Amino acid sequence: MSPSQYFAPPRADALAGRRVLVIEDDPMVSEVVGQYLRAAGFIVDEAVDGLAGLRQAEIAQPDLVVLDRMLPLLDGIEVCRRIRVNWGALPVIMLTALGEEEHRIEGLEAGADDYLVKPFSPRELVLRVQSVLRRSGTESIPEGILDAGEFSLNLAAHEIRLRGKPLVLTAREFDLLAYLIWRPSKVLTREELLRSVWGWEFGDLSTVTVHVRRLREKIEADPAHPLLVNTVWGVGYRFDPVPLGAGADSSAVGAE
């Protein structure tokens, strides 16, 4: 069984009819985004402020949310946090006019799976939506369960268990951990992870750093001193599927 089936390019036809909620207060941006998503076969719902977006999410039960960061009544950061509380792994792609690294990191730490900085190409947004949905769905996912240490990965069920208990992960966190589980004890650069998990040839490497940090908070006994997802300084990250109580080579690895 090969992970290549799971991390292959998205099949757009398999995503036709999926529902996307666009929460955006700029009518021009909302109109263009909606047109491109509908042309790609998606069902699109729209909301113009944060509170209306949360209400629409409850009513429409979307498969993915495209969320503007700067919204009236309730900003995108708080909307994203509430989505995580109420709908768990519902994928969120955040749109932001704030291009500084700290603003992008804030969105990712709030739970966004992906982000685009305005102005952006609507075609790129459609590709990002397809990529996130494919990875959060079950299209072309091989059957079978892979065990690695205390982890059990079931791609067909879109589930990862740690010591028998299912982990609550966002779509990107699932992608990242699944990719690491497929490659135990192998050092992976942030560039490789960005390319293979996010599907980006170029991008902000802090995206990977933030998601690794969030992942550690969910799987490590002490996220500040990780034993499972280790940093290999100057190179990248390594997944060591060892029991949580086991030691690590502190001279070579650490937290970042």
Coordinates of C-alpha atoms in Angstrom, one line a residue:
M1 CA 0.0 0.0 0.0
S2 CA 1.5 3.3 -1.1
P3 CA 0.8 6.8 0.3
S4 CA 1.0 8.2 -3.3
Q5 CA -2.7 7.5 -3.9
Y6 CA -3.5 9.7 -0.9
F7 CA -1.1 12.5 -1.8
A8 CA -1.9 12.5 -5.5
P9 CA -3.2 15.6 -7.3
P10 CA -6.9 16.3 -6.7
R11 CA -9.6 14.9 -9.0
A12 CA -12.0 17.8 -9.5
D13 CA -14.9 15.6 -10.8
A14 CA -14.9 13.8 -7.4
L15 CA -15.5 17.1 -5.6
A16 CA -18.5 18.3 -7.7
G17 CA -21.5 19.1 -5.5
R18 CA -19.5 19.7 -2.4
R19 CA -20.6 22.8 -0.4
V20 CA -18.4 25.8 0.3
L21 CA -19.3 28.7 2.6
V22 CA -17.7 32.0 1.6
I23 CA -17.7 34.5 4.5
E24 CA -16.5 37.8 2.9
D25 CA -17.8 41.3 3.4
D26 CA -16.3 42.7 0.1
P27 CA -19.1 42.2 -2.4
M28 CA -16.7 42.2 -5.4
V29 CA -14.4 39.6 -3.9
S30 CA -17.4 37.5 -2.8
E31 CA -18.9 37.6 -6.3
V32 CA -15.7 36.6 -8.1
V33 CA -14.9 33.8 -5.6
G34 CA -18.4 32.5 -5.9
Q35 CA -18.3 32.5 -9.7
Y36 CA -15.1 30.6 -9.9
L37 CA -16.2 28.0 -7.2
R38 CA -19.5 27.4 -9.0
A39 CA -17.8 27.1 -12.3
A40 CA -15.6 24.3 -10.7
G41 CA -18.8 22.5 -9.7
F42 CA -19.1 23.6 -6.0
I43 CA -22.3 24.6 -4.3
V44 CA -21.6 28.0 -2.8
D45 CA -23.3 29.7 0.2
E46 CA -22.4 33.3 1.3
A47 CA -22.3 35.4 4.4
V48 CA -21.2 39.0 4.8
D49 CA -20.1 39.2 8.4
G50 CA -18.8 36.9 11.1
L51 CA -22.0 36.2 13.0
A52 CA -24.0 35.6 9.9
G53 CA -21.2 33.2 8.8
L54 CA -21.5 31.1 11.9
R55 CA -25.3 31.0 11.5
Q56 CA -25.0 30.0 7.9
A57 CA -22.4 27.3 8.8
E58 CA -24.9 25.8 11.2
I59 CA -27.7 25.8 8.6
A60 CA -25.7 24.8 5.5
Q61 CA -23.3 22.4 7.1
P62 CA -20.6 23.2 4.5
D63 CA -17.7 20.9 3.5
L64 CA -15.2 23.9 3.6
V65 CA -15.2 27.5 4.7
V66 CA -13.5 30.4 2.8
L67 CA -13.1 33.0 5.5
D68 CA -12.0 36.6 5.3
R69 CA -9.8 37.7 8.2
M70 CA -11.2 41.2 8.5
L71 CA -15.0 41.0 9.0
P72 CA -17.6 43.2 10.7
L73 CA -19.3 42.1 13.9
L74 CA -16.9 39.2 14.5
D75 CA -13.5 39.0 12.9
G76 CA -12.2 36.0 11.0
I77 CA -9.8 34.9 13.8
E78 CA -12.6 34.5 16.3
V79 CA -14.9 32.9 13.7
C80 CA -12.2 30.4 13.0
R81 CA -11.8 29.6 16.7
R82 CA -15.5 29.1 17.0
I83 CA -15.6 26.8 14.0
R84 CA -13.0 24.7 15.6
V85 CA -15.0 24.5 18.8
N86 CA -18.3 23.8 17.1
W87 CA -17.4 21.8 14.0
G88 CA -14.0 20.3 14.8
A89 CA -12.1 19.5 11.6
L90 CA -14.2 21.5 9.2
P91 CA -11.6 22.9 6.8
V92 CA -11.0 26.6 6.7
I93 CA -9.1 28.6 4.1
M94 CA -8.4 32.2 5.4
L95 CA -8.2 35.2 3.1
T96 CA -6.2 38.2 4.4
A97 CA -5.0 41.5 3.2
L98 CA -2.5 41.5 6.1
G99 CA 0.6 39.9 4.6
E100 CA 3.0 40.2 7.5
E101 CA 4.2 36.9 8.9
E102 CA 2.8 37.4 12.4
H103 CA -0.7 37.9 10.9
R104 CA -0.5 34.8 8.8
I105 CA 0.8 32.8 11.9
E106 CA -2.1 34.2 14.0
G107 CA -4.6 32.8 11.4
L108 CA -2.9 29.4 11.3
E109 CA -2.7 29.2 15.1
A110 CA -6.5 30.0 15.3
G111 CA -7.0 26.8 13.3
A112 CA -7.0 27.8 9.6
D113 CA -5.9 25.0 7.3
D114 CA -4.6 27.3 4.6
Y115 CA -4.5 31.0 3.7
L116 CA -4.2 33.3 0.8
V117 CA -3.0 36.9 0.9
K118 CA -5.0 39.5 -1.1
P119 CA -4.9 40.2 -3.9
F120 CA -5.0 36.5 -5.0
S121 CA -5.8 34.5 -8.1
P122 CA -9.3 33.1 -7.9
R123 CA -8.0 30.1 -9.9
E124 CA -5.4 29.5 -7.2
L125 CA -8.1 29.6 -4.5
V126 CA -10.1 27.0 -6.4
L127 CA -7.1 24.7 -6.5
R128 CA -6.5 25.3 -2.8
V129 CA -10.1 24.4 -2.1
Q130 CA -9.9 21.2 -4.2
S131 CA -6.6 20.2 -2.5
V132 CA -7.9 20.7 1.1
L133 CA -11.2 18.9 0.3
R134 CA -9.5 16.0 -1.3
R135 CA -7.3 15.5 1.7
S136 CA -10.2 15.8 4.1
G137 CA -12.3 13.3 2.1
T138 CA -12.0 9.7 1.1
E139 CA -11.5 9.9 -2.7
S140 CA -8.9 7.4 -4.0
I141 CA -7.8 6.5 -0.5
P142 CA -6.3 3.0 -0.1
E143 CA -7.9 0.6 2.4
G144 CA -6.0 -0.8 5.4
I145 CA -4.5 0.3 8.6
L146 CA -0.9 1.3 9.2
D147 CA 0.4 1.0 12.8
A148 CA 3.5 3.0 13.8
G149 CA 4.4 2.8 17.5
E150 CA 1.4 4.0 19.5
F151 CA -0.3 5.4 16.4
S152 CA -2.8 3.7 14.1
L153 CA -3.5 5.4 10.7
N154 CA -6.7 4.5 8.8
L155 CA -6.8 6.6 5.6
A156 CA -10.1 5.2 4.4
A157 CA -11.8 6.2 7.7
H158 CA -9.8 9.5 7.8
E159 CA -8.8 8.6 11.3
I160 CA -5.6 8.5 13.4
R161 CA -5.6 6.9 16.8
L162 CA -3.1 7.4 19.6
R163 CA -3.1 4.5 22.1
G164 CA -6.5 3.5 20.8
K165 CA -8.1 6.9 21.1
P166 CA -9.0 8.9 18.0
L167 CA -7.2 12.2 17.6
V168 CA -9.2 15.4 16.9
L169 CA -7.3 17.0 14.1
T170 CA -7.9 19.7 11.5
A171 CA -7.7 18.7 7.8
R172 CA -4.1 19.9 7.5
E173 CA -3.0 18.5 10.9
F174 CA -4.3 15.1 9.7
D175 CA -2.5 15.4 6.4
L176 CA 0.8 16.3 8.1
L177 CA 0.6 13.6 10.7
A178 CA -0.4 11.0 8.1
Y179 CA 2.5 12.0 5.9
L180 CA 4.9 11.7 8.9
I181 CA 3.5 8.3 9.9
W182 CA 4.2 7.1 6.4
R183 CA 7.8 8.1 6.7
P184 CA 8.9 7.1 10.3
S185 CA 12.5 8.0 11.3
K186 CA 13.1 9.9 8.1
V187 CA 14.2 13.5 8.2
L188 CA 11.9 15.7 6.1
T189 CA 12.6 19.3 5.3
R190 CA 10.0 22.0 5.7
E191 CA 10.3 22.6 1.9
E192 CA 9.4 18.9 1.3
L193 CA 6.5 19.0 3.7
L194 CA 5.2 22.3 2.1
R195 CA 5.4 20.7 -1.3
S196 CA 4.0 17.2 -0.4
V197 CA 1.4 18.1 2.2
W198 CA 0.2 21.5 1.1
G199 CA 0.9 21.1 -2.6
W200 CA 2.9 24.3 -2.7
E201 CA 6.1 24.6 -4.7
F202 CA 6.8 28.0 -3.0
G203 CA 5.4 29.5 0.2
D204 CA 5.9 30.7 3.7
L205 CA 7.8 28.0 5.6
S206 CA 6.3 29.3 8.9
T207 CA 3.1 27.6 7.8
V208 CA 4.8 24.2 8.4
T209 CA 6.3 25.4 11.7
V210 CA 3.0 26.5 13.1
H211 CA 1.2 23.2 12.1
V212 CA 4.0 21.2 13.7
R213 CA 3.6 23.2 16.9
R214 CA -0.2 22.6 16.8
L215 CA 0.3 18.9 16.2
R216 CA 2.7 18.6 19.1
E217 CA 0.2 20.1 21.4
K218 CA -2.2 17.3 20.5
I219 CA 0.1 14.3 20.6
E220 CA 3.1 15.0 22.8
A221 CA 3.1 14.6 26.6
D222 CA 5.3 17.7 26.8
P223 CA 5.1 19.8 23.6
A224 CA 8.1 21.8 24.7
H225 CA 10.2 18.7 24.8
P226 CA 8.8 16.5 22.0
L227 CA 9.6 12.8 21.7
L228 CA 7.5 12.1 18.6
V229 CA 7.9 14.9 16.1
N230 CA 11.4 16.1 16.6
T231 CA 13.3 19.0 15.1
V232 CA 16.6 18.1 13.4
W233 CA 18.3 21.4 13.6
G234 CA 19.2 23.0 10.3
V235 CA 17.5 20.2 8.3
G236 CA 13.8 19.7 9.2
Y237 CA 11.6 17.3 11.2
R238 CA 11.6 13.6 12.0
F239 CA 8.8 11.4 13.2
D240 CA 9.9 8.9 15.8
P241 CA 7.0 6.5 16.6
V242 CA 8.3 5.6 20.1
P243 CA 6.3 5.3 23.3
L244 CA 5.6 8.7 24.9
G245 CA 7.8 7.8 27.9
A246 CA 10.9 7.0 25.9
G247 CA 13.9 9.2 25.7
A248 CA 15.3 11.2 22.7
D249 CA 18.7 12.2 21.5
S250 CA 18.8 15.7 22.9
S251 CA 22.1 16.5 21.2
A252 CA 20.5 16.3 17.7
V253 CA 16.8 17.2 18.1
G254 CA 14.5 19.5 20.0
A255 CA 11.5 21.7 19.8
E256 CA 11.0 24.7 17.4

